[in-house]
Short mmCIF file of C-alpha atoms (C1' of nucleotides) in Angstrom, two decimals:
data_model
loop_
_atom_site.label_atom_id
_atom_site.label_comp_id
_atom_site.label_asym_id
_atom_site.label_seq_id
_atom_site.Cartn_x
_atom_site.Cartn_y
_atom_site.Cartn_z
CA UNK A 181 -8.47 -24.82 3.77
CA UNK A 182 -7.64 -22.77 6.87
CA UNK A 183 -5.16 -19.95 7.08
CA UNK A 184 -2.50 -20.88 9.63
CA UNK A 185 -0.84 -17.88 11.25
CA UNK A 186 2.13 -19.85 12.51
CA UNK A 187 2.89 -21.12 9.01
CA UNK A 188 2.46 -17.65 7.56
CA UNK A 189 4.90 -16.30 10.14
CA UNK A 190 7.51 -18.88 9.23
CA UNK A 191 7.03 -18.07 5.54
CA UNK A 192 7.60 -14.36 6.23
CA UNK A 193 10.69 -15.00 8.32
CA UNK A 194 12.15 -17.25 5.63
CA UNK A 195 11.31 -14.97 2.72
CA UNK A 196 12.55 -11.86 4.52
CA UNK A 197 16.10 -13.18 4.07
CA UNK A 198 15.74 -12.50 0.34
CA UNK A 199 15.04 -8.80 0.74
CA UNK A 200 17.83 -6.68 -0.74
CA UNK A 201 18.59 -3.14 0.39
CA UNK A 202 20.64 -1.48 -2.33
CA UNK A 203 20.71 1.71 -4.43
CA UNK A 204 18.25 1.68 -7.32
CA UNK A 205 19.68 4.75 -9.04
CA UNK A 206 16.41 6.64 -9.39
CA UNK A 207 17.76 9.47 -11.54
CA UNK A 208 16.84 7.82 -14.84
CA UNK A 209 13.72 5.97 -13.78
CA UNK A 210 10.82 6.28 -16.16
CA UNK A 211 7.97 3.87 -15.41
CA UNK A 212 6.70 3.70 -11.84
CA UNK A 213 4.05 1.11 -11.06
CA UNK A 214 1.37 1.34 -8.38
CA UNK A 215 -0.97 -1.34 -7.02
CA UNK A 216 -3.96 -1.30 -4.68
CA UNK A 217 -6.99 -3.45 -3.85
CA UNK A 218 -10.58 -2.44 -3.08
CA UNK A 219 -13.32 -4.65 -1.66
CA UNK A 220 -17.01 -5.29 -1.48
CA UNK A 221 -17.49 -7.81 1.31
CA UNK A 222 -15.31 -10.79 0.33
CA UNK A 223 -14.95 -9.74 -3.29
CA UNK A 224 -11.87 -7.74 -4.23
CA UNK A 225 -10.48 -5.94 -7.27
CA UNK A 226 -6.78 -5.22 -7.67
CA UNK A 227 -5.50 -2.59 -10.09
CA UNK A 228 -1.98 -2.07 -11.36
CA UNK A 229 -1.05 1.26 -12.91
CA UNK A 230 2.05 2.08 -14.96
CA UNK A 231 2.92 5.76 -14.61
CA UNK A 232 5.48 7.64 -16.72
CA UNK A 233 7.14 10.05 -14.29
CA UNK A 234 8.97 11.91 -17.05
CA UNK A 235 5.77 12.78 -18.92
CA UNK A 236 3.42 12.71 -15.92
CA UNK A 237 0.87 10.40 -17.50
CA UNK A 238 -0.55 6.92 -17.25
CA UNK A 239 1.02 4.44 -19.67
CA UNK A 240 -1.52 1.70 -19.08
CA UNK A 241 -3.34 -0.12 -16.31
CA UNK A 242 -4.88 -3.51 -15.53
CA UNK A 243 -7.53 -4.93 -13.23
CA UNK A 244 -8.07 -8.36 -11.74
CA UNK A 245 -11.04 -9.27 -9.53
CA UNK A 246 -11.93 -12.38 -7.55
CA UNK A 247 -13.37 -13.62 -4.30
CA UNK A 248 -10.94 -13.46 -1.39
CA UNK A 249 -10.92 -16.05 1.38
CA UNK A 250 -8.32 -14.82 3.85
CA UNK A 251 -9.39 -12.03 6.24
CA UNK A 252 -7.34 -8.95 7.04
CA UNK A 253 -5.05 -9.72 9.95
CA UNK A 254 -2.52 -7.04 10.99
CA UNK A 255 0.91 -8.29 9.95
CA UNK A 256 -0.47 -10.63 7.31
CA UNK A 257 -1.98 -8.27 4.76
CA UNK A 258 -0.06 -9.85 1.89
CA UNK A 259 -1.75 -13.21 2.32
CA UNK A 260 -5.09 -11.52 1.68
CA UNK A 261 -4.09 -9.15 -1.11
CA UNK A 262 -1.12 -10.66 -2.93
CA UNK A 263 -3.12 -13.24 -4.93
CA UNK A 264 -5.08 -10.46 -6.64
CA UNK A 265 -2.11 -8.12 -6.93
CA UNK A 266 0.02 -10.82 -8.55
CA UNK A 267 -2.60 -11.39 -11.24
CA UNK A 268 -2.96 -7.68 -11.97
CA UNK A 269 0.84 -7.31 -12.07
CA UNK A 270 1.37 -10.22 -14.44
CA UNK A 271 -1.18 -8.64 -16.77
CA UNK A 272 0.49 -5.24 -16.80
CA UNK A 273 3.99 -6.75 -17.15
CA UNK A 274 2.87 -8.37 -20.40
CA UNK A 275 2.25 -4.86 -21.73
CA UNK A 276 5.02 -2.73 -20.23
CA UNK A 277 8.06 -2.87 -17.98
CA UNK A 278 8.01 -1.30 -14.52
CA UNK A 279 11.19 0.23 -13.13
CA UNK A 280 9.89 0.20 -9.56
CA UNK A 281 6.60 -0.59 -7.84
CA UNK A 282 4.67 1.34 -5.16
CA UNK A 283 2.57 -0.93 -2.94
CA UNK A 284 -0.16 0.28 -0.60
CA UNK A 285 1.16 -0.90 2.78
CA UNK A 286 4.52 -1.31 4.47
CA UNK A 287 7.79 -2.92 3.47
CA UNK A 288 10.44 -3.38 6.18
CA UNK A 289 8.39 -1.53 8.83
CA UNK A 290 6.91 -4.88 9.83
CA UNK A 291 7.29 -7.22 12.85
CA UNK A 292 9.16 -9.75 10.69
CA UNK A 293 10.58 -7.22 8.22
CA UNK A 294 8.35 -8.54 5.46
CA UNK A 295 5.36 -6.34 4.86
CA UNK A 296 3.37 -6.59 1.63
CA UNK A 297 5.66 -4.23 -0.30
CA UNK A 298 8.68 -6.45 0.42
CA UNK A 299 6.59 -9.55 -0.23
CA UNK A 300 5.56 -8.42 -3.71
CA UNK A 301 9.03 -7.08 -4.47
CA UNK A 302 10.74 -10.37 -3.60
CA UNK A 303 8.17 -12.51 -5.42
CA UNK A 304 8.69 -10.49 -8.63
CA UNK A 305 12.37 -9.76 -7.97
CA UNK A 306 11.49 -6.12 -8.65
CA UNK A 307 12.39 -2.91 -6.79
CA UNK A 308 9.45 -2.01 -4.53
CA UNK A 309 8.44 0.70 -2.07
CA UNK A 310 5.78 0.62 0.63
CA UNK A 311 3.41 3.58 0.94
CA UNK A 312 1.05 3.55 3.93
CA UNK A 313 -1.32 5.99 5.58
CA UNK A 314 -0.79 4.51 9.06
CA UNK A 315 2.09 2.98 11.00
CA UNK A 316 2.06 -0.76 11.73
CA UNK A 317 5.44 -1.30 13.34
CA UNK A 318 8.57 0.66 14.21
CA UNK A 319 9.30 3.96 15.88
CA UNK A 320 9.49 7.47 14.49
CA UNK A 321 12.71 9.34 15.22
CA UNK A 322 13.31 12.95 14.18
CA UNK A 323 16.66 13.72 12.55
CA UNK A 324 16.76 17.43 11.89
CA UNK A 325 13.91 18.16 9.52
CA UNK A 326 13.30 14.50 8.67
CA UNK A 327 11.29 11.87 10.49
CA UNK A 328 12.81 8.43 10.11
CA UNK A 329 10.99 5.13 10.58
CA UNK A 330 13.31 2.95 12.62
CA UNK A 331 13.16 -0.83 13.16
CA UNK A 332 15.78 -2.56 15.30
CA UNK A 333 17.99 0.50 15.12
CA UNK A 334 17.86 0.69 11.33
CA UNK A 335 16.24 3.43 9.28
CA UNK A 336 13.81 1.61 6.99
CA UNK A 337 11.90 4.62 5.70
CA UNK A 338 10.60 8.11 6.31
CA UNK A 339 7.40 9.90 7.22
CA UNK A 340 6.59 12.63 4.76
CA UNK A 341 3.92 15.31 4.83
CA UNK A 342 1.95 17.18 2.21
CA UNK A 343 -0.60 19.75 3.42
CA UNK A 344 -2.88 17.81 5.79
CA UNK A 345 -1.67 14.45 4.51
CA UNK A 346 0.93 12.22 6.08
CA UNK A 347 2.31 9.00 4.60
CA UNK A 348 4.82 6.40 5.69
CA UNK A 349 7.30 5.42 2.98
CA UNK A 350 9.44 2.33 3.53
CA UNK A 351 11.92 0.11 1.75
CA UNK A 352 10.23 -2.77 -0.01
CA UNK A 353 13.02 -4.38 -2.02
CA UNK A 354 16.13 -3.32 -3.98
CA UNK A 355 15.99 0.36 -2.96
CA UNK A 356 17.32 2.59 -0.17
CA UNK A 357 15.15 4.50 2.31
CA UNK A 358 16.34 7.83 0.92
CA UNK A 359 15.59 6.87 -2.67
CA UNK A 360 12.17 5.57 -1.69
CA UNK A 361 11.34 8.90 -0.07
CA UNK A 362 12.65 10.94 -3.02
CA UNK A 363 10.74 8.89 -5.55
CA UNK A 364 7.48 9.16 -3.64
CA UNK A 365 7.93 12.91 -3.19
CA UNK A 366 8.52 13.21 -6.93
CA UNK A 367 5.17 11.57 -7.72
CA UNK A 368 3.09 13.10 -4.93
CA UNK A 369 0.82 15.91 -6.10
CA UNK A 370 -0.07 18.45 -3.48
CA UNK A 371 -3.83 18.07 -3.84
CA UNK A 372 -3.88 14.36 -3.04
CA UNK A 373 -3.32 12.01 -0.13
CA UNK A 374 -1.22 9.50 -2.05
CA UNK A 375 1.43 9.54 -4.81
CA UNK A 376 -0.05 9.26 -8.31
CA UNK A 377 0.65 5.61 -9.16
CA UNK A 378 -1.10 4.42 -6.00
CA UNK A 379 -3.80 7.07 -5.98
CA UNK A 380 -4.80 6.03 -9.50
CA UNK A 381 -4.68 2.30 -8.69
CA UNK A 382 -6.88 3.02 -5.68
CA UNK A 383 -9.36 5.00 -7.76
CA UNK A 384 -9.52 2.40 -10.55
CA UNK A 385 -9.91 -0.60 -8.23
CA UNK A 386 -12.61 1.14 -6.21
CA UNK A 387 -14.60 2.08 -9.31
CA UNK A 388 -14.34 -1.45 -10.64
CA UNK A 389 -15.61 -3.00 -7.42
CA UNK A 390 -18.58 -0.63 -7.42
CA UNK A 391 -19.26 -1.25 -11.10
CA UNK A 392 -19.32 -5.02 -10.65
CA UNK A 393 -21.28 -4.85 -7.40
CA UNK A 394 -23.99 -2.83 -9.16
CA UNK A 395 -24.52 -5.66 -11.63
CA UNK A 396 -25.33 -8.18 -8.91
"C1'" DG B 223 -2.86 -9.90 31.07
"C1'" DC B 224 -2.89 -5.20 28.38
"C1'" DG B 225 -2.53 -2.47 24.41
"C1'" DA B 226 -1.45 -2.01 19.40
"C1'" DC B 227 -2.88 -3.24 15.12
"C1'" DA B 228 -0.78 -1.74 7.09
"C1'" DG B 229 -5.63 -2.56 4.25
"C1'" DA C 61 -10.86 -1.75 3.75
"C1'" DT C 62 -16.13 -0.71 4.06
"C1'" DC C 63 -20.99 1.11 5.57
"C1'" DT C 64 -22.74 6.15 2.74
"C1'" DT C 65 -26.00 11.72 0.19
"C1'" DG C 66 -25.88 15.68 0.61
"C1'" DT C 67 -23.69 19.30 2.39
"C1'" DC C 68 -20.52 22.76 4.82
"C1'" DG C 69 -16.34 25.13 3.82
"C1'" DC C 70 -11.73 26.62 1.73
#
DNA sequence: GCGACAG
DNA sequence: ATCTTGTCGC
């Protein structure tokens, strides 16, 4: 089966209508999830991590690996990674609840306002936030001491810095741009390039890919 | 046509 | 994202 970009575009445009931008009320949040995928050629491993932000520790985590058939195409990352992420998420949701999910990539800072963070959030009807190391779409506008990520005149997220590290935080689903930024700042340790839930998912998925690749 | 381009 | 060991530096 071939991957048809025109069909994928229509799917994104249609699904983007289901994205909700609303306050999450992050003050009492406890379990923050993080997901990421690592690869070895066309073999990928997704990891989902549940992180307790009140106790600063990992509650549990899951892994799901499989061959991937769709290549990385800018603007269509979700079609490559979502199949693995969905499996890892279903596994972790059978063990714990997640109050919000951090996804490695963008949410509304996307040509069709439907980056992978929004995609996963809508599919699971769960609050989600995009965390990316590079910009895909949108412009950066400084407002005082903050740098907003703007798409079609709307602030969809913020650029935040930590030592030498810079990350782009955007609305995925069921959260506001300000809350997304606050929540990421709250889980971002100074020594690392990414907030804990995603940093750990990245570390676990990468180790798993290497472990399995060594057995081949 | 040219340049940009999450992971 | 990944290819890739040890090594230079804070």
